[in-house]
Structure formats: C-alpha cells, structure tokens
Short mmCIF file of C-alpha atoms and ligand atoms in Angstrom, two decimals:
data_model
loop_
_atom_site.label_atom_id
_atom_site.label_comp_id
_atom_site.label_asym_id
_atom_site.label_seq_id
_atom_site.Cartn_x
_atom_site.Cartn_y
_atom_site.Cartn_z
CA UNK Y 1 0.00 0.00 0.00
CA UNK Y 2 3.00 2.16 -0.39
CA UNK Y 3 1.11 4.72 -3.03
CA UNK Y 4 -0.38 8.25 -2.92
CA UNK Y 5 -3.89 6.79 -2.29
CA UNK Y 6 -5.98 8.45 0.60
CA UNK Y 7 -6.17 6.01 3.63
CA UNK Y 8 -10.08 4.85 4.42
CA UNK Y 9 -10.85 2.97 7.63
CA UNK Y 10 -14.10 1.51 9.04
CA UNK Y 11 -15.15 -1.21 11.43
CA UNK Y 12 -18.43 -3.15 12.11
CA UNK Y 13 -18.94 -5.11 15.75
CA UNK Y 14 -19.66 -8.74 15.55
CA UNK Y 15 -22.95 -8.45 16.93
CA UNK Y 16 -25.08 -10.11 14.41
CA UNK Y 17 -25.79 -10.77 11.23
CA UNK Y 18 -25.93 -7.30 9.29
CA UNK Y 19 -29.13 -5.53 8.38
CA UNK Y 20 -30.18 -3.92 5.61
CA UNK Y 21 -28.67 -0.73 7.64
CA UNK Y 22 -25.17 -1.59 7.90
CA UNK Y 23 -25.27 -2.64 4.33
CA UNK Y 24 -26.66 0.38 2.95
CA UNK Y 25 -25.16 2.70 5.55
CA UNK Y 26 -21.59 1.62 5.98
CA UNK Y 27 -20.81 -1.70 4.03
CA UNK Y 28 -21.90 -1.25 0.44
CA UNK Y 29 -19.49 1.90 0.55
CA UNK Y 30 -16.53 0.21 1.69
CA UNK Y 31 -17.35 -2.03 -1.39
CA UNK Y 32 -16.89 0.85 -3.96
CA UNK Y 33 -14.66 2.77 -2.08
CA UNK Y 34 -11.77 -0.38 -2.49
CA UNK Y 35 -11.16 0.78 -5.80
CA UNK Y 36 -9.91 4.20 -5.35
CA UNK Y 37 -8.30 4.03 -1.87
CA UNK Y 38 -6.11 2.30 0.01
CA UNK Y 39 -8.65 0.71 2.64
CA UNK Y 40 -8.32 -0.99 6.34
CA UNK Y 41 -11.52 -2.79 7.35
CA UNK Y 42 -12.00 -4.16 11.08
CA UNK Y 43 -14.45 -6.80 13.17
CA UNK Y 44 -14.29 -4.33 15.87
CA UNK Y 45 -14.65 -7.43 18.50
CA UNK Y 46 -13.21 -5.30 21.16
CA UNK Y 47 -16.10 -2.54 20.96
CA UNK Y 48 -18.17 -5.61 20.83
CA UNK Y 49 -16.92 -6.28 24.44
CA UNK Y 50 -19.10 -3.38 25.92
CA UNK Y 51 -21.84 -6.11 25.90
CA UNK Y 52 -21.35 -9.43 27.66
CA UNK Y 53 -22.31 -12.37 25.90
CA UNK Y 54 -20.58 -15.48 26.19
CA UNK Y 55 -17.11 -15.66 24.97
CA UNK Y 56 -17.57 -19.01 22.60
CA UNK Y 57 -20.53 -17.33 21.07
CA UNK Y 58 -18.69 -13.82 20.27
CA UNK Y 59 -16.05 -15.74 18.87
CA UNK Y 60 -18.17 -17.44 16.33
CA UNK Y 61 -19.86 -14.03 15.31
CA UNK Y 62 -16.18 -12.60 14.63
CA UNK Y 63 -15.98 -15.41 12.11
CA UNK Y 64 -19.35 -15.22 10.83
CA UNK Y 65 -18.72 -10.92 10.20
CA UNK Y 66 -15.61 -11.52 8.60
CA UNK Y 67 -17.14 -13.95 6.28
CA UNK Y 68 -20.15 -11.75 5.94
CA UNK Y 69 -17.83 -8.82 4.75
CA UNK Y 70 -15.87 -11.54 1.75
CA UNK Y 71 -19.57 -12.04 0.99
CA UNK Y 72 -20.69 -8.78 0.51
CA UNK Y 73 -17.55 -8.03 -1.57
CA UNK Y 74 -14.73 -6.60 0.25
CA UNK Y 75 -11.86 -8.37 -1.08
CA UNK Y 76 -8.98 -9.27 1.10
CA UNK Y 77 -6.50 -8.40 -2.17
CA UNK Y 78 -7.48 -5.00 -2.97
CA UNK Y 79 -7.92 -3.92 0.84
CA UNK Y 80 -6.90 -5.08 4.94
CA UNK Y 81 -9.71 -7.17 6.43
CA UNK Y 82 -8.42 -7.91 9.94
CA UNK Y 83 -10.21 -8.38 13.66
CA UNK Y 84 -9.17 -5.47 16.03
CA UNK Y 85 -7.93 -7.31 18.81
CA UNK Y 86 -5.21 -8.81 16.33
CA UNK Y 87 -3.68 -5.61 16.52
CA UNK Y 88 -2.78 -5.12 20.27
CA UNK Y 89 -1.74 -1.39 19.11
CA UNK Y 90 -6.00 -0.97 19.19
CA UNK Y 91 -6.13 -1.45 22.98
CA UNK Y 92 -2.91 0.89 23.43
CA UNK Y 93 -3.94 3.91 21.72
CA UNK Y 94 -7.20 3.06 23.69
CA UNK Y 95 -5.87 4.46 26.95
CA UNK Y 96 -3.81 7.09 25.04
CA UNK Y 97 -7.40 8.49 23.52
CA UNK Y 98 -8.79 7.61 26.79
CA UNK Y 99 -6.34 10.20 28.66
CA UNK Y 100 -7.01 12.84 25.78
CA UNK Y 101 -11.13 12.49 26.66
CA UNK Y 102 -13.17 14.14 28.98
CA UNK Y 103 -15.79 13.30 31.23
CA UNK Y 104 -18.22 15.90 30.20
CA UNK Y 105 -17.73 14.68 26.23
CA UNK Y 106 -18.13 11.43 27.28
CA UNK Y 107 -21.16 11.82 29.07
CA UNK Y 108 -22.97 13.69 25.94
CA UNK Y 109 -22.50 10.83 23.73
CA UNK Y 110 -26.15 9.35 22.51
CA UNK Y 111 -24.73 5.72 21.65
CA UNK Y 112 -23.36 5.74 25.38
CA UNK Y 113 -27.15 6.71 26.50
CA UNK Y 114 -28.74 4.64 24.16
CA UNK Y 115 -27.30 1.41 25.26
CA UNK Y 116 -26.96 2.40 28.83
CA UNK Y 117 -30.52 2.65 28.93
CA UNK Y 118 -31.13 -0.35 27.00
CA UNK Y 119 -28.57 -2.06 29.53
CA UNK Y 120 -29.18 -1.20 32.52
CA UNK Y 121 -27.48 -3.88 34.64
CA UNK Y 122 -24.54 -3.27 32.83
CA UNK Y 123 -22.87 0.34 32.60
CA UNK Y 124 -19.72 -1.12 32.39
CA UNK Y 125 -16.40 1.89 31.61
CA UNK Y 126 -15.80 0.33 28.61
CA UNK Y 127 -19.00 1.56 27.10
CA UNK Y 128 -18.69 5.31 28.54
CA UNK Y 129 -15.20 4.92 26.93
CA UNK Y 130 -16.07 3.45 23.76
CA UNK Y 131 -15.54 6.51 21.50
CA UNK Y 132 -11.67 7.09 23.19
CA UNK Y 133 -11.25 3.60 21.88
CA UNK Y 134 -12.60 4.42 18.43
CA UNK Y 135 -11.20 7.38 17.71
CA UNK Y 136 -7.49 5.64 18.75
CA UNK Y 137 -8.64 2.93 15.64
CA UNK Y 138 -9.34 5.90 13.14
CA UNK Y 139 -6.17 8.19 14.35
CA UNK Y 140 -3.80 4.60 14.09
CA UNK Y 141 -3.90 4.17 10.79
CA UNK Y 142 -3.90 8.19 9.65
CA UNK Y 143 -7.36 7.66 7.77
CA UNK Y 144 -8.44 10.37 5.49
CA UNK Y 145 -11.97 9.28 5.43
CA UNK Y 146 -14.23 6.78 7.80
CA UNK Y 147 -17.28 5.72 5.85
CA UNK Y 148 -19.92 5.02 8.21
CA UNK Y 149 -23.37 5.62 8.90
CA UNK Y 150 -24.99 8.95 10.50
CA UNK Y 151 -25.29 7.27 14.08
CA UNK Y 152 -21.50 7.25 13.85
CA UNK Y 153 -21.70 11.47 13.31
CA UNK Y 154 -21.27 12.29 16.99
CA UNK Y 155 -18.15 9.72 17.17
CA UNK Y 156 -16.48 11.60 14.46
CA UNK Y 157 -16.61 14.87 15.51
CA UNK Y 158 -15.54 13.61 18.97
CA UNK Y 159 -12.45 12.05 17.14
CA UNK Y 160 -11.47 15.41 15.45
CA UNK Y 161 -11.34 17.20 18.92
CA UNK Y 162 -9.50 14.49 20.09
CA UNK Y 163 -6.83 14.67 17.77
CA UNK Y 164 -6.79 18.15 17.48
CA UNK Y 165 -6.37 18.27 21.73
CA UNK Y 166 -3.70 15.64 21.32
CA UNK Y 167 -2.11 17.71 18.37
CA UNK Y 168 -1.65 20.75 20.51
CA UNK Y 169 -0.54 19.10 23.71
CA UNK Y 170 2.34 16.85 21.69
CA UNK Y 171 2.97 18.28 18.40
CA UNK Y 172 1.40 17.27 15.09
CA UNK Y 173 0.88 13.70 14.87
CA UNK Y 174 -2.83 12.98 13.80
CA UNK Y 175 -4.32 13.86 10.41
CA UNK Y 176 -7.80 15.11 11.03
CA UNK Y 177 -10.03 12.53 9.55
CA UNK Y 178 -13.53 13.63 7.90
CA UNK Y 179 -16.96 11.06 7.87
CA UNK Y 180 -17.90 9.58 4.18
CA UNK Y 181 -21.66 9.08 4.36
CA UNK Y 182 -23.68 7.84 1.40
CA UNK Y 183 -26.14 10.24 0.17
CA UNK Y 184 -29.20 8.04 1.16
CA UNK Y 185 -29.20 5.18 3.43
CA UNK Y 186 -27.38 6.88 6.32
CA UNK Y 187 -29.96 6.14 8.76
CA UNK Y 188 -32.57 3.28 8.19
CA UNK Y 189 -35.08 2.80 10.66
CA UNK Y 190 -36.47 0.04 12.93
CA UNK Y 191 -39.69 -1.63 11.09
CA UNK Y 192 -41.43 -1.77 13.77
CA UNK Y 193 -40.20 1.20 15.44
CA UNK Y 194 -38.95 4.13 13.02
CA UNK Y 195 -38.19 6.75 15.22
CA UNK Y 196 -35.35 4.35 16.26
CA UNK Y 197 -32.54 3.21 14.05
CA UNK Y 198 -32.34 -0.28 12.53
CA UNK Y 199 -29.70 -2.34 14.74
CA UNK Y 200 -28.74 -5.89 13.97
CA UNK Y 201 -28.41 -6.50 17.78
CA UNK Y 202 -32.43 -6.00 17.94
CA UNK Y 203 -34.43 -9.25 19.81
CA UNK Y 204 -37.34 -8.42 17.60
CA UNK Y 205 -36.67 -10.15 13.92
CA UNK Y 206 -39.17 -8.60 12.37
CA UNK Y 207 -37.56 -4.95 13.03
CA UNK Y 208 -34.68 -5.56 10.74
CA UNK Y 209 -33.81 -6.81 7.01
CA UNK Y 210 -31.12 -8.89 7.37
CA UNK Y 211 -28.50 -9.59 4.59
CA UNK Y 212 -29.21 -13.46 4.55
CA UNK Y 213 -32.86 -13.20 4.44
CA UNK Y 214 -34.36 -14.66 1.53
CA UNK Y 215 -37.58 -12.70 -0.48
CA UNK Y 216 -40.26 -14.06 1.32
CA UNK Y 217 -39.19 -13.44 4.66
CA UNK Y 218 -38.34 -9.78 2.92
CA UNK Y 219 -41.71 -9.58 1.70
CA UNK Y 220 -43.34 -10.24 4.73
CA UNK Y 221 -41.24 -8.16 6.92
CA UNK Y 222 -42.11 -5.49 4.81
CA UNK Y 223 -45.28 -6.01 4.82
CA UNK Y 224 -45.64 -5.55 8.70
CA UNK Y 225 -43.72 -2.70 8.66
CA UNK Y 226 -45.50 0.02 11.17
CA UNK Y 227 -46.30 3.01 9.20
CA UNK Y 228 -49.72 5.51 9.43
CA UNK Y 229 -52.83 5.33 8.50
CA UNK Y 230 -52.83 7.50 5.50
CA UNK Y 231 -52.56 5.61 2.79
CA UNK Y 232 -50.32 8.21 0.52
CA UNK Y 233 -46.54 8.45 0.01
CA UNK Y 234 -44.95 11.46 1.12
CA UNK Y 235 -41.28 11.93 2.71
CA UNK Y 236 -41.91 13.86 6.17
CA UNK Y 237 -39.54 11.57 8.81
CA UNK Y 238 -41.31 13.63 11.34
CA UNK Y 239 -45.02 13.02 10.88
CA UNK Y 240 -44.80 9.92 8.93
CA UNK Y 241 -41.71 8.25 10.23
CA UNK Y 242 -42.69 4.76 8.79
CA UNK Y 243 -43.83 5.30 5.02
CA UNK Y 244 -40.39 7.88 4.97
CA UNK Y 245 -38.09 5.12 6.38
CA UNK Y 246 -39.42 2.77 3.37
CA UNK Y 247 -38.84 5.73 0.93
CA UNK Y 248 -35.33 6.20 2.11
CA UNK Y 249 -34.82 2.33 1.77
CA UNK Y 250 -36.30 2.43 -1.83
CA UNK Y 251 -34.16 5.49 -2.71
CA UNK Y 252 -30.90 4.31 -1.20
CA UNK Y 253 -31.28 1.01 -3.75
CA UNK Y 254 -32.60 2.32 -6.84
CA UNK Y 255 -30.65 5.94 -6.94
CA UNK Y 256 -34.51 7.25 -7.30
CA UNK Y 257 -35.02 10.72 -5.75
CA UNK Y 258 -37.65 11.42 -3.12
CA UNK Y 259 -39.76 12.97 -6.06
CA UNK Y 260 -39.50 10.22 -8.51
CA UNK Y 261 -40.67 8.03 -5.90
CA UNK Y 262 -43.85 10.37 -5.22
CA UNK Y 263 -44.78 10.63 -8.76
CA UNK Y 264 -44.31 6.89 -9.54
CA UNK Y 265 -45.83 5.61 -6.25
CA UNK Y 266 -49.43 6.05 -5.18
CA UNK Y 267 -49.96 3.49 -2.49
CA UNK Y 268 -47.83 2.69 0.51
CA UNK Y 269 -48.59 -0.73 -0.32
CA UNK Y 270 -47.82 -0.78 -3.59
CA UNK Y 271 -43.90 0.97 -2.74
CA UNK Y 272 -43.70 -3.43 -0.56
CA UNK Y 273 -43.46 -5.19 -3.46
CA UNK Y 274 -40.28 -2.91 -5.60
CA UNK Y 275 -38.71 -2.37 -2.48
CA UNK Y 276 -38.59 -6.59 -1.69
CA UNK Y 277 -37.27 -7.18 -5.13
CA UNK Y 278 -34.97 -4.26 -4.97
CA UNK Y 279 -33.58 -5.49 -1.67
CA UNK Y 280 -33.34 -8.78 -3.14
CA UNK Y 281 -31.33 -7.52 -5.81
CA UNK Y 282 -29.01 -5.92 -3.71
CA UNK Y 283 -28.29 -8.84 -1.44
CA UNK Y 284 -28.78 -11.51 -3.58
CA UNK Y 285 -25.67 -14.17 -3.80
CA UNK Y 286 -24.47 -13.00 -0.34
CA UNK Y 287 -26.56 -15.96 1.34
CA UNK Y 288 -24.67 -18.44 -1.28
CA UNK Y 289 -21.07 -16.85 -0.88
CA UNK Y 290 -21.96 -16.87 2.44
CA UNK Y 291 -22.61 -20.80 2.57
CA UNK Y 292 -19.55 -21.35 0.55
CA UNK Y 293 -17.07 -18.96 2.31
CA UNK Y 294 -18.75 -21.07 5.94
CA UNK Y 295 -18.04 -24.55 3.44
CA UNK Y 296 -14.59 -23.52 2.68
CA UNK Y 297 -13.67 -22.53 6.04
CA UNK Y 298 -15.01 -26.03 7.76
CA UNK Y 299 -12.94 -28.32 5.34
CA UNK Y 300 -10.33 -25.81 5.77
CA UNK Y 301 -9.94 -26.16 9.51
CA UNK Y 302 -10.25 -30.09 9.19
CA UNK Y 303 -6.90 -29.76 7.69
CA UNK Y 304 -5.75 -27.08 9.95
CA UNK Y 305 -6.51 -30.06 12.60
CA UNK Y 306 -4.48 -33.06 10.59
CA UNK Y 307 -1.24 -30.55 10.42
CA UNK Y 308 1.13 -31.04 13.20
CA UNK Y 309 1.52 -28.01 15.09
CA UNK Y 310 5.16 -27.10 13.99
CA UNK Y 311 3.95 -26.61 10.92
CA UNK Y 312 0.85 -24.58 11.29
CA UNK Y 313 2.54 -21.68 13.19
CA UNK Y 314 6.13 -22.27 13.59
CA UNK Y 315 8.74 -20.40 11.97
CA UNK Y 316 8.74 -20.12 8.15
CA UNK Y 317 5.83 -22.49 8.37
CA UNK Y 318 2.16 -21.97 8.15
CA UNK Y 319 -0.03 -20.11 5.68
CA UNK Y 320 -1.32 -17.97 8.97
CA UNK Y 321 1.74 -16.96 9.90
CA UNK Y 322 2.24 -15.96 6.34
CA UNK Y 323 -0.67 -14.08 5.95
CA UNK Y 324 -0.14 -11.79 9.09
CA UNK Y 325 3.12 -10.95 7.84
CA UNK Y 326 1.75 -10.12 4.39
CA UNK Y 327 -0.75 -7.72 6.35
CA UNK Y 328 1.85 -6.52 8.49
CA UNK Y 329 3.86 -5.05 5.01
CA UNK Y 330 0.65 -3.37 4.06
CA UNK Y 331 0.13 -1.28 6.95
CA UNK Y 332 1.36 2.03 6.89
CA UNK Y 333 4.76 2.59 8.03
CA UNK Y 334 3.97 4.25 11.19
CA UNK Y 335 1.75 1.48 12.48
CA UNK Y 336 3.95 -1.25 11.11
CA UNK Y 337 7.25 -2.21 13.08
CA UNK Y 338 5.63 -1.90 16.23
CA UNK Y 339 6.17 -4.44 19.03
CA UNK Y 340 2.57 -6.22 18.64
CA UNK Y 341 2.81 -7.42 14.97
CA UNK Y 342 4.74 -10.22 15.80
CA UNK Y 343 1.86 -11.59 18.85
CA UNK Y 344 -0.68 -11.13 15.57
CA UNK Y 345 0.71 -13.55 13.79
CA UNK Y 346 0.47 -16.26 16.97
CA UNK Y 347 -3.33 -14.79 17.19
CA UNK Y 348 -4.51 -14.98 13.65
CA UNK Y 349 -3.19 -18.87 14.00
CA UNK Y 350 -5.25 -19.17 17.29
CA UNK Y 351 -7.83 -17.87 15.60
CA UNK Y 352 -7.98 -20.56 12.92
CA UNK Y 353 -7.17 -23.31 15.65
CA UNK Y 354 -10.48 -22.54 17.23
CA UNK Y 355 -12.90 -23.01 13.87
P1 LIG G 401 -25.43 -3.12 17.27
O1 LIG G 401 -26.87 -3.53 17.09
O2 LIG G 401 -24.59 -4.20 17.86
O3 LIG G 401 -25.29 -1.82 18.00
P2 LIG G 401 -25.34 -1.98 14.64
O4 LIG G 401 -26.30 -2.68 13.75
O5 LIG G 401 -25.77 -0.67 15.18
O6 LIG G 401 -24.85 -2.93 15.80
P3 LIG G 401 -22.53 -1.41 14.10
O7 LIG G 401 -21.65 -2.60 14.06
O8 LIG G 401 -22.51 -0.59 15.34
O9 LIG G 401 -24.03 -1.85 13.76
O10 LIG G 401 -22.24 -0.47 12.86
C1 LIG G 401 -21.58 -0.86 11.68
C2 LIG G 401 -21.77 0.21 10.63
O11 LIG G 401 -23.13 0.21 10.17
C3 LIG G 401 -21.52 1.63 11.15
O12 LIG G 401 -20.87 2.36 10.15
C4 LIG G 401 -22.89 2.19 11.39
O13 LIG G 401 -22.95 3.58 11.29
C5 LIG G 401 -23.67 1.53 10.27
N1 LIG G 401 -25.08 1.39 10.62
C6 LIG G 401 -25.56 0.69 11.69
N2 LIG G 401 -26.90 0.75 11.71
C7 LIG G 401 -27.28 1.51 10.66
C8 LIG G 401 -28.54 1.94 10.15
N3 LIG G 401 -29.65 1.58 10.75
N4 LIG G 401 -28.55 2.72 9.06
C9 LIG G 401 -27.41 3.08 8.44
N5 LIG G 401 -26.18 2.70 8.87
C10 LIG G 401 -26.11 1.92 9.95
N1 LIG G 402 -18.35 2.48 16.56
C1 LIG G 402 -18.70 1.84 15.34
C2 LIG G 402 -17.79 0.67 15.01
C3 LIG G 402 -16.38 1.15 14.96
C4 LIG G 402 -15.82 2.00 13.97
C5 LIG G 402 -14.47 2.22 14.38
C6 LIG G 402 -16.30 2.58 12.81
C7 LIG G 402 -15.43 0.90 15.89
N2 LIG G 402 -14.26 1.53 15.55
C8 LIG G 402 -13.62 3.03 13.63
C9 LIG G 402 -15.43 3.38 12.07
C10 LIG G 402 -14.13 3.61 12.48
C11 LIG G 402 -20.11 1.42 15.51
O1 LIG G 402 -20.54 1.18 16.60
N3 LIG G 402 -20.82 1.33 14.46
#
C-alpha cells in the first residue's frame, strides 16, 4: 500500500448478522470505495466487548462478520480485512485516547445513552469509553476518510477534537479525519419502530432486514412494517416516520429521488413489493457466498486439525503466519514495526485453531 492513495478505515462489531442498515449505511461503501483508496476494514470485536455475551458465542460471530464482509464483496486483495484485537496497538492507543477524553464529552455521547438505557445492569467503563477507543482505531492508521453511517456522526466529531487536543498538547501527529456518508441510506429505521434506528443486535426479527434473508421473509417483513394510516406516500420523517423510512430504503437502492418516488408511487402498499425485489437484488448471492465462504472454512480447519503443530505456526511455516506478515507489510509505516505485529501472527493462528 506504499502509493499516494488516501487512507479509508471503518469497522463493524460482531454483533449479528448485518441488516439492511449496515449494508446500505456503511458496508456497500466500503465495497466501492476499495477501488480508489487504500482501505483498512475491522471486526471491531473489542467494541463488541461493551456487551457481555458469552465468549464461545462472540467468537463465532467474529468469524461469521468476517465472512459476511468476503460475501458482501470486500476483497482481502485490494484492501486489509483484519479483527481489532489482532492488533494489540487498538487497545494501546485506547488508553492514550482515553487520557485525551473528557468526562463531560463522554457523558454527551447518545450511543453511550442509548445502550446504557437499553442495559441497565450493565454500565460497564468500557462503554462510557467506547468513542476514546474508536477514535485511537481511526487516528492509528492516519485515515483520510471513515465511511460510516450517521449514528457514527457524533463519534467523528468527537475524534477530530480528540486529535486536534492531542495535536496541541504533543505536536502534530494525527491527520484530522472527515466522515464519508452515502447520500441516502445513512440512517434506516427500525420496522417496527422508526423513530429508532435499525440495529442488527435488535431481539425483535421482524424490526430488521437482514442480509441473509431470503424474499419471502423480505416480503413479509415489509409487509408488517408500522407506518400511518394514511394511505399516501410522502417523505416527512417527522409526521410519517414509517412510510419515509421505506422511501429512504427504496431510494438508497434504486438511486430514485424522493420525487421520482412520489410521482411513480401512489400506495404505501404498492412501494412493498419494488422495495422486496430491490432489496433482493441488492443482497442476492451473499446468502450463497456466504454458505460457501462457511463450506470452505469447515474443510479448511479439518486440515488445519491433521497438520502437526510445527507446521501450522512455527517459523517459516504456516499459511497464517504468512498471511499476518503479508498484512503486516501493508500497513502504513507508522503502524507497522511496532512491538505487537509479531503476537498477531500467533493470534490470527489461534484464531484458525479454534474453527
Ligand atoms: P449493534 O446492534 O450491535 O449496535 P449496529 O447494527 O448498530 O450494531 P454497528 O456494528 O454498530 O451496527 O455499525 C456498523 C456500521 O453500520 C456503522 O458504520 C454504522 O454507522 C452503520 N449502521 C448501523 N446501523 C445503521 C442503520 N440503521 N442505518 C445506516 N447505517 C447503519
Ligand atoms: N463504533 C462503530 C464501530 C467502529 C468503527 C471504528 C467505525 C469501531 N471503531 C472506527 C469506524 C471507524 C459502531 O458502533 N458502528
């Protein structure tokens, strides 16, 4: 990666299998933006941490995100695909951030309320933290641009202040990196509750889309959706939350403006039916990649098994150990040569050990 691209960096949590919402809000962007950038991608398992769930469990949603992300087309050749905690440097610039935060800041974030309320029993630091740790990923790897969706808004601006505090305290170390957000599909709605945003952690299936889900179940989601009870279409998030959430849907995955969409549409029911297909469209083959990248990775760790241990991970042996080192040439100079890269090699092998 040793060019004159602009550095773009994003990570999703392993909390689920995405929704409609990541995909159109964060994911589908990283997609495109592989071909014009030099791009780092993360399972941010370490954010994912904030909520407790059982450690075997986590671990088999890091694998199923990073396969999710091969499926919907990031390719591991043009950019870095890697898990967060592989990188120890993650946690260290952590505390660094976390000394450059304050309280106050902290305390205004929404995600922090949000999830405190929806956790009660369970404030833990690490969620009041959560941005220091964020904007330490971001301000790592010198990124130019973090495409994300608009939940993620407050989290940028947080990491410019940051880095601008940090800046003026110890000299000028950290580029100032600016939000990409796609022009529709920022923020998609709950279903079944639009004023709130779509969230693949949500208990209540029929609230989301998720990538995997095939047209019927699309269909019928769809059709449940909670909207008003005027029949016409008309884009006005405050009044009619639920008909404008489908029309930002509809518009995010055919390019049609709000006005197209008016004049073409005259029933909120009949908008259930293009949107399905158009979903469809859009997510189609990731269920199958999906299967096969799960297929490939099962026969793969059978063999992983039947290979003495020597020669999965020890020196000059192991196509693990390989690959961290390949990663660890394609990060940019300031991150690589640090102490850690060697312990990711040992941890991308673990990782494979436990499949
Ligand atoms: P969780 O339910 O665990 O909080 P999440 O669904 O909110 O997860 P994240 O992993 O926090 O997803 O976010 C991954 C990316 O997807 C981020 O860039 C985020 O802004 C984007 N994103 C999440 N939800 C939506 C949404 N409803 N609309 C648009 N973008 C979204
Ligand atoms: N906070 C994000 C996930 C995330 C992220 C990042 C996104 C963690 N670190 C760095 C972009 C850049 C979220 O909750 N959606």
């Amino acid at each position: 990666m040793e060019n004159n691209k602009k550095i773009i960096l994003s990570g999703i949590q392993p909390t689920g299998v995405f929704t409609l919402g990541n995909y159109l809000g964060a994911v589908r962007s990283w997609k495109q933006m592989q071909e014009d950038y030099n791009c780092y991608y993360f399972i941010a398992d370490l954010h994912s941490m904030t909520i407790h769930i059982d450690p075997q469990k986590r671990r088999q949603q890091t694998r199923e995100a990073f396969a999710l992300l091969l499926a919907c087309g990031i390719d591991p050749e043009k950019s870095l695909v890697f898990v967060q905690s592989h990188n120890k440097c993650h946690a260290e610039m952590g505390w660094i951030m976390d000394c450059c935060s304050q309280f106050g800041e902290l305390s205004r974030m929404t995600q922090f309320k949000d999830k405190s309320a929806k956790h009660p029993d369970n404030i833990n630091a690490g969620l009041f933290t959560y941005p220091a740790l964020m904007a330490g990923d971001i301000l790592l790897y010198q990124a130019d641009y973090v495409p994300v969706g608009a939940d993620q808004t407050q989290h940028l601006e947080f990491t410019r202040d940051v880095a601008t505090r940090f800046n003026h305290t110890y000299g000028e170390v950290f580029k100032l990196p600016e939000g990409y957000f796609p022009k529709a599909g920022a923020r998609v709605m709950s279903l079944q509750d639009p004023t709130s945003k779509m969230s693949k952690s949500d208990t209540n299936p029929k609230a989301t889309i998720s990538i995997l889900d095939d047209e019927k179940t699309i269909l019928k989601k769809f059709k449940s959706a909670v909207t008003d009870s005027e029949a016409c279409v008309r884009f006005d998030p405050e009044a009619k939350p639920g008909v404008s959430n489908l029309m930002t849907i509809y518009s995010a995955i055919t390019g049609k403006t709000m006005e197209e969409i008016v004049d073409s549409v005259k029933r909120v029911t009949d908008i259930m039916g293009e949107i399905t297909a158009a979903s469809q469209e859009q997510t189609s083959g990731i269920e199958q990649i999906n299967q096969a990248i799960t297929q490939m990775r099962k026969v793969h760790a059978r063999t992983l098994r039947s290979t003495p241990p020597a020669r999965r991970a020890g020196a000059g042996g192991g196509e693990h150990v390989a690959h961290a080192q390949s990663l660890r040439h394609r990060q940019p100079s300031h991150v690589r040569g640090q102490p850690c890269r060697d312990h990711d090699a040992e941890r991308l092998a673990d990782h494979q050990r436990h499949d």
